[in-house]
Short mmCIF file of C-alpha atoms in Angstrom, two decimals:
data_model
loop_
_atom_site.label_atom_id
_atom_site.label_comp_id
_atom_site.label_asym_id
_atom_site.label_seq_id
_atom_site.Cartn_x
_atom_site.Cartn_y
_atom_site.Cartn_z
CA UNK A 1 112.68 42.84 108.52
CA UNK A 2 114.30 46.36 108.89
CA UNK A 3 117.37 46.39 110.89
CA UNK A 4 117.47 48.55 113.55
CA UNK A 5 119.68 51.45 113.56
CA UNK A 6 123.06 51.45 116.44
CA UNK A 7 122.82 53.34 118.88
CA UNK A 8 126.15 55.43 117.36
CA UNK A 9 123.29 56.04 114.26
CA UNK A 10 120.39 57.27 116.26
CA UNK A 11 122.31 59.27 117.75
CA UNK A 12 124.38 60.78 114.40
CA UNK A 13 120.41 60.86 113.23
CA UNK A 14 119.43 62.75 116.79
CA UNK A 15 121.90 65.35 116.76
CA UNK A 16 121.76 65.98 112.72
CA UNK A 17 117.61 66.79 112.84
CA UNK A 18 118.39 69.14 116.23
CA UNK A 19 121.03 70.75 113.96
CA UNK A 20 118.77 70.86 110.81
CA UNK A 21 115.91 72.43 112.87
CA UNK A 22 117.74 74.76 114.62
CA UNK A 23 119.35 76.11 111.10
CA UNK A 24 115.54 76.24 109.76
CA UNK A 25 114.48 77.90 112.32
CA UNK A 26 117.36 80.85 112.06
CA UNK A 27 116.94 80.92 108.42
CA UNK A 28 112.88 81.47 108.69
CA UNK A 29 113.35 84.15 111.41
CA UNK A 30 116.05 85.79 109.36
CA UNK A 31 113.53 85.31 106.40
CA UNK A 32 110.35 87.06 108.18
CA UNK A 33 112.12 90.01 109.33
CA UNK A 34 113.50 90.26 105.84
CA UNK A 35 110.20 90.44 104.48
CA UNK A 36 108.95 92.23 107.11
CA UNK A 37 111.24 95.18 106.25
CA UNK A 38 110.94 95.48 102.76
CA UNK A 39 107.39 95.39 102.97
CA UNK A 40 106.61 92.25 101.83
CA UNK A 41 104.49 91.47 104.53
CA UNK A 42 102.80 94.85 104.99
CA UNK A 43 102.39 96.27 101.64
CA UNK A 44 100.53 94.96 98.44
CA UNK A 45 102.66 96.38 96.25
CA UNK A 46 105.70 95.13 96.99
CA UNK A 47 104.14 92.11 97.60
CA UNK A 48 103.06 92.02 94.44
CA UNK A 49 106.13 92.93 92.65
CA UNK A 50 107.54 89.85 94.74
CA UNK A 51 105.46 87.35 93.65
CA UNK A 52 105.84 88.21 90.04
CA UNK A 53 109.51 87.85 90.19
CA UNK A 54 108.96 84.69 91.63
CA UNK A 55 107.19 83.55 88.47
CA UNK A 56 106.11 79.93 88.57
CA UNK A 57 106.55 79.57 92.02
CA UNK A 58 103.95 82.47 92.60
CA UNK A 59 101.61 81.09 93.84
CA UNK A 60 103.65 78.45 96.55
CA UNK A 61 105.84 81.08 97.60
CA UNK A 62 102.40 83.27 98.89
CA UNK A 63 100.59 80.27 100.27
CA UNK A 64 103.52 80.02 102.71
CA UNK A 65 103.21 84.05 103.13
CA UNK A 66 99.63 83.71 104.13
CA UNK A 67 100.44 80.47 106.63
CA UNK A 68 103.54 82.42 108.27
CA UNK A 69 101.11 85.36 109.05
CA UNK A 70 98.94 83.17 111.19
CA UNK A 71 101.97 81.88 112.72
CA UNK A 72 103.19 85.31 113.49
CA UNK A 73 100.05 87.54 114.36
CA UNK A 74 101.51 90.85 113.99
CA UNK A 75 101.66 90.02 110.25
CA UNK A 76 98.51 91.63 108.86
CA UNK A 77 96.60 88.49 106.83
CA UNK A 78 93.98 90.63 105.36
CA UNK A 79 96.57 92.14 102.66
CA UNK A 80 97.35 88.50 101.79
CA UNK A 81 93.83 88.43 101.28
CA UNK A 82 93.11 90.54 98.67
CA UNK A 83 96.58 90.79 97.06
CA UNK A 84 95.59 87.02 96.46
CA UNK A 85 92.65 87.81 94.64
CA UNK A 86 94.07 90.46 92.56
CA UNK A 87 97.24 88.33 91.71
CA UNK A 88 95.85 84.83 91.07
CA UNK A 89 92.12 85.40 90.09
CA UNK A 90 88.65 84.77 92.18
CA UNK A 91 88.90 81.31 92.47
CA UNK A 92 92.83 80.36 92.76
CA UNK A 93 93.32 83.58 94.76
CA UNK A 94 90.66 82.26 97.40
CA UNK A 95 92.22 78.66 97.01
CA UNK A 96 96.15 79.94 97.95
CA UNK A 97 94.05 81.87 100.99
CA UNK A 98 92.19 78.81 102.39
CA UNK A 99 95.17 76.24 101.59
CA UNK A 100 97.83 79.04 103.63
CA UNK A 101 95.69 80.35 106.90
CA UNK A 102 94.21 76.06 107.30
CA UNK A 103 98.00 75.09 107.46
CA UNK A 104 99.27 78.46 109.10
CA UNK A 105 96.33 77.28 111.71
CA UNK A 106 97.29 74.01 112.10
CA UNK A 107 101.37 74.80 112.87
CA UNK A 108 100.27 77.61 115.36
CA UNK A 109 98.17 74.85 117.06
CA UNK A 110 100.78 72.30 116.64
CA UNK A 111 103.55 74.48 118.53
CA UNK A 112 100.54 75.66 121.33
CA UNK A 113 100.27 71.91 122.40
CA UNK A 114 104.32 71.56 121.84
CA UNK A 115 105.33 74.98 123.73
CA UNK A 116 102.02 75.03 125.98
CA UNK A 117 101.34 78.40 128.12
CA UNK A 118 104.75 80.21 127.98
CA UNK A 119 104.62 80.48 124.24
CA UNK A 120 100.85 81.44 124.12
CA UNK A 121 101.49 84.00 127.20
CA UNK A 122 104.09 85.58 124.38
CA UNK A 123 102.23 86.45 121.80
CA UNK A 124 98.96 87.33 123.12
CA UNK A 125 98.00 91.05 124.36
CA UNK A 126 96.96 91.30 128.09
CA UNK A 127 93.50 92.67 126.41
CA UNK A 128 93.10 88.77 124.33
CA UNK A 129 94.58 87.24 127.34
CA UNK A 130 92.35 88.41 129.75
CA UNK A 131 89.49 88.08 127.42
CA UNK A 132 89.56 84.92 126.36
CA UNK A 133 91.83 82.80 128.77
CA UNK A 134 88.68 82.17 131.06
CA UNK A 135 86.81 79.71 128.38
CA UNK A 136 89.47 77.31 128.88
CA UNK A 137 87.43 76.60 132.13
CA UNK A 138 84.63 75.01 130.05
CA UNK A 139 85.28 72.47 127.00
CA UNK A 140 81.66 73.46 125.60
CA UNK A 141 81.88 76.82 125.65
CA UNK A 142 85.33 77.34 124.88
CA UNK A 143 84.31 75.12 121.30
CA UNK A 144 81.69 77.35 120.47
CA UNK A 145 84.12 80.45 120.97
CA UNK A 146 86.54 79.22 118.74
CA UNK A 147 83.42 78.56 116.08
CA UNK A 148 82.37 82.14 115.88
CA UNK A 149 86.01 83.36 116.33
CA UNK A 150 87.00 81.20 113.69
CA UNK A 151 83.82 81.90 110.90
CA UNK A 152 83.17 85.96 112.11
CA UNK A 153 86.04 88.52 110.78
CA UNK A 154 87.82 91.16 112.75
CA UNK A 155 88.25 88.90 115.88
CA UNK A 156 91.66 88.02 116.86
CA UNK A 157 91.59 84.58 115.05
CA UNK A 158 95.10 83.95 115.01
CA UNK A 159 95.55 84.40 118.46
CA UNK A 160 92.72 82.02 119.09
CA UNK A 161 94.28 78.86 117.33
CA UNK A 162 97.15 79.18 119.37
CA UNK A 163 94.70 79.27 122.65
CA UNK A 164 93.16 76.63 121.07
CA UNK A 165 96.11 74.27 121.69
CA UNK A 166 96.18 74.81 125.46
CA UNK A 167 92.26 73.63 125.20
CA UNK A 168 91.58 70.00 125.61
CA UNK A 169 90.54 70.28 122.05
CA UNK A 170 91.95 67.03 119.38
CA UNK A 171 93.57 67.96 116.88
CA UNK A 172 91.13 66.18 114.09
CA UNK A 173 88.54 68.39 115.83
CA UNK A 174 90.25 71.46 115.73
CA UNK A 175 90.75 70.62 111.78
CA UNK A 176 87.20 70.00 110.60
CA UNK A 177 86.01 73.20 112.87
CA UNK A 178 89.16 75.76 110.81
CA UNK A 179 88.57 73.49 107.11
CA UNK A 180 84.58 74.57 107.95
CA UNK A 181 84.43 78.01 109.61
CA UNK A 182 87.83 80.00 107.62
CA UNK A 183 86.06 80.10 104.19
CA UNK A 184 83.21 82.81 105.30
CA UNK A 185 86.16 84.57 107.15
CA UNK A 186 88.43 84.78 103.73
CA UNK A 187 85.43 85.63 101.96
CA UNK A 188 84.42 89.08 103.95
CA UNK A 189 87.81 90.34 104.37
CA UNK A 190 88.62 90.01 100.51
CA UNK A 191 85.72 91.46 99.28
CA UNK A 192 85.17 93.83 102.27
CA UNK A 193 88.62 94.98 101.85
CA UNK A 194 88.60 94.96 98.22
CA UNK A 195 85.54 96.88 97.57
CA UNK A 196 86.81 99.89 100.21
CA UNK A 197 90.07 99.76 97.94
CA UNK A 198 88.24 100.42 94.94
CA UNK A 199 86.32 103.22 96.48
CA UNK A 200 89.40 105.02 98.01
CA UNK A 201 90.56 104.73 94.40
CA UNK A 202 87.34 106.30 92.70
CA UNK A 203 86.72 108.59 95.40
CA UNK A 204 90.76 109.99 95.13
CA UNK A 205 91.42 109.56 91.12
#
């Protein structure tokens, strides 16, 4: 049988994973508005020239791009989208997608139910807010919102995971209905996007 630790250790332990979070959490911030200013996060090109210096690592390095733009909505997640397919192929490109906005979806939910209203309140427009705050009343209809938000493109999906946490909604629910409904989402806006890409490029070369 495990020991149990003194309270002198759980306390060392405590204070050393508030320090260790609080470090991560400067370091990501100082990290997004990195990227965020060299373009990483807001032009395929240089997003592209990053992940190729990043070599083997490619393909990690824009799964976690892809998750911190759901996390942060102002981050524009359909250039992940295609930059994925042009980088990594059909299939992987659509894999890094999926894998990035499920678990980008799943922390933005995570920190909803941790950080409740307040946070939510932050990030959303008063347009979203107003919009969407009401189906909270109502488990049912509020789930069948989040379906079509989640599975239709050009709605403000991000937004609605984090809403989704101040819903009464599990989080083993809230999994399946993302794991199900994203893939028809990813889908559209990389081939939408990419095929209006192409044409610009025909119509303009």
């Amino acid at each position: 049988m495990t020991k149990p630790f003194s309270e002198k250790k759980t306390k060392f332990v405590k204070n050393f994973l508030k320090i260790s979070s609080i470090v991560g959490l400067i370091v990501t911030v100082a990290l997004i508005i990195w990227g965020v200013k060299v373009g990483i996060f807001t032009d395929e090109e240089v997003l592209g020239d990053f992940l190729s210096a990043c070599g083997i690592w490619a393909p990690l390095v824009f799964t976690i791009i892809q998750a911190v733009q759901v996390v942060i909505p102002i981050i524009p997640g359909s250039i992940g989208c295609v930059a994925a397919v042009i980088f990594f192929g059909d299939v992987m490109g659509f894999v890094y997608n999926y894998v990035g906005i499920i678990a980008g979806s799943v922390v933005a939910f995570l920190l909803s139910k941790r950080y409740g209203y307040p946070l939510v309140r932050a990030i959303a427009s008063k347009k979203n807010w107003d919009k969407y705050i009401k189906f909270l009343d109502d488990p049912k209809r509020f789930d069948k919102m989040f379906i079509i938000t989640s599975a239709v493109p050009f709605t403000p999906a991000d937004f609605i995971c984090y809403l989704a946490g101040l819903s009464k909604m599990s989080l083993k629910k809230y999994f399946i209905i993302i794991c199900l409904a994203k893939p028809a989402t990813i889908l559209i806006y990389t081939y939408s996007l990419d095929f209006i890409i192409q044409a610009a490029i025909h119509l303009f070369t």
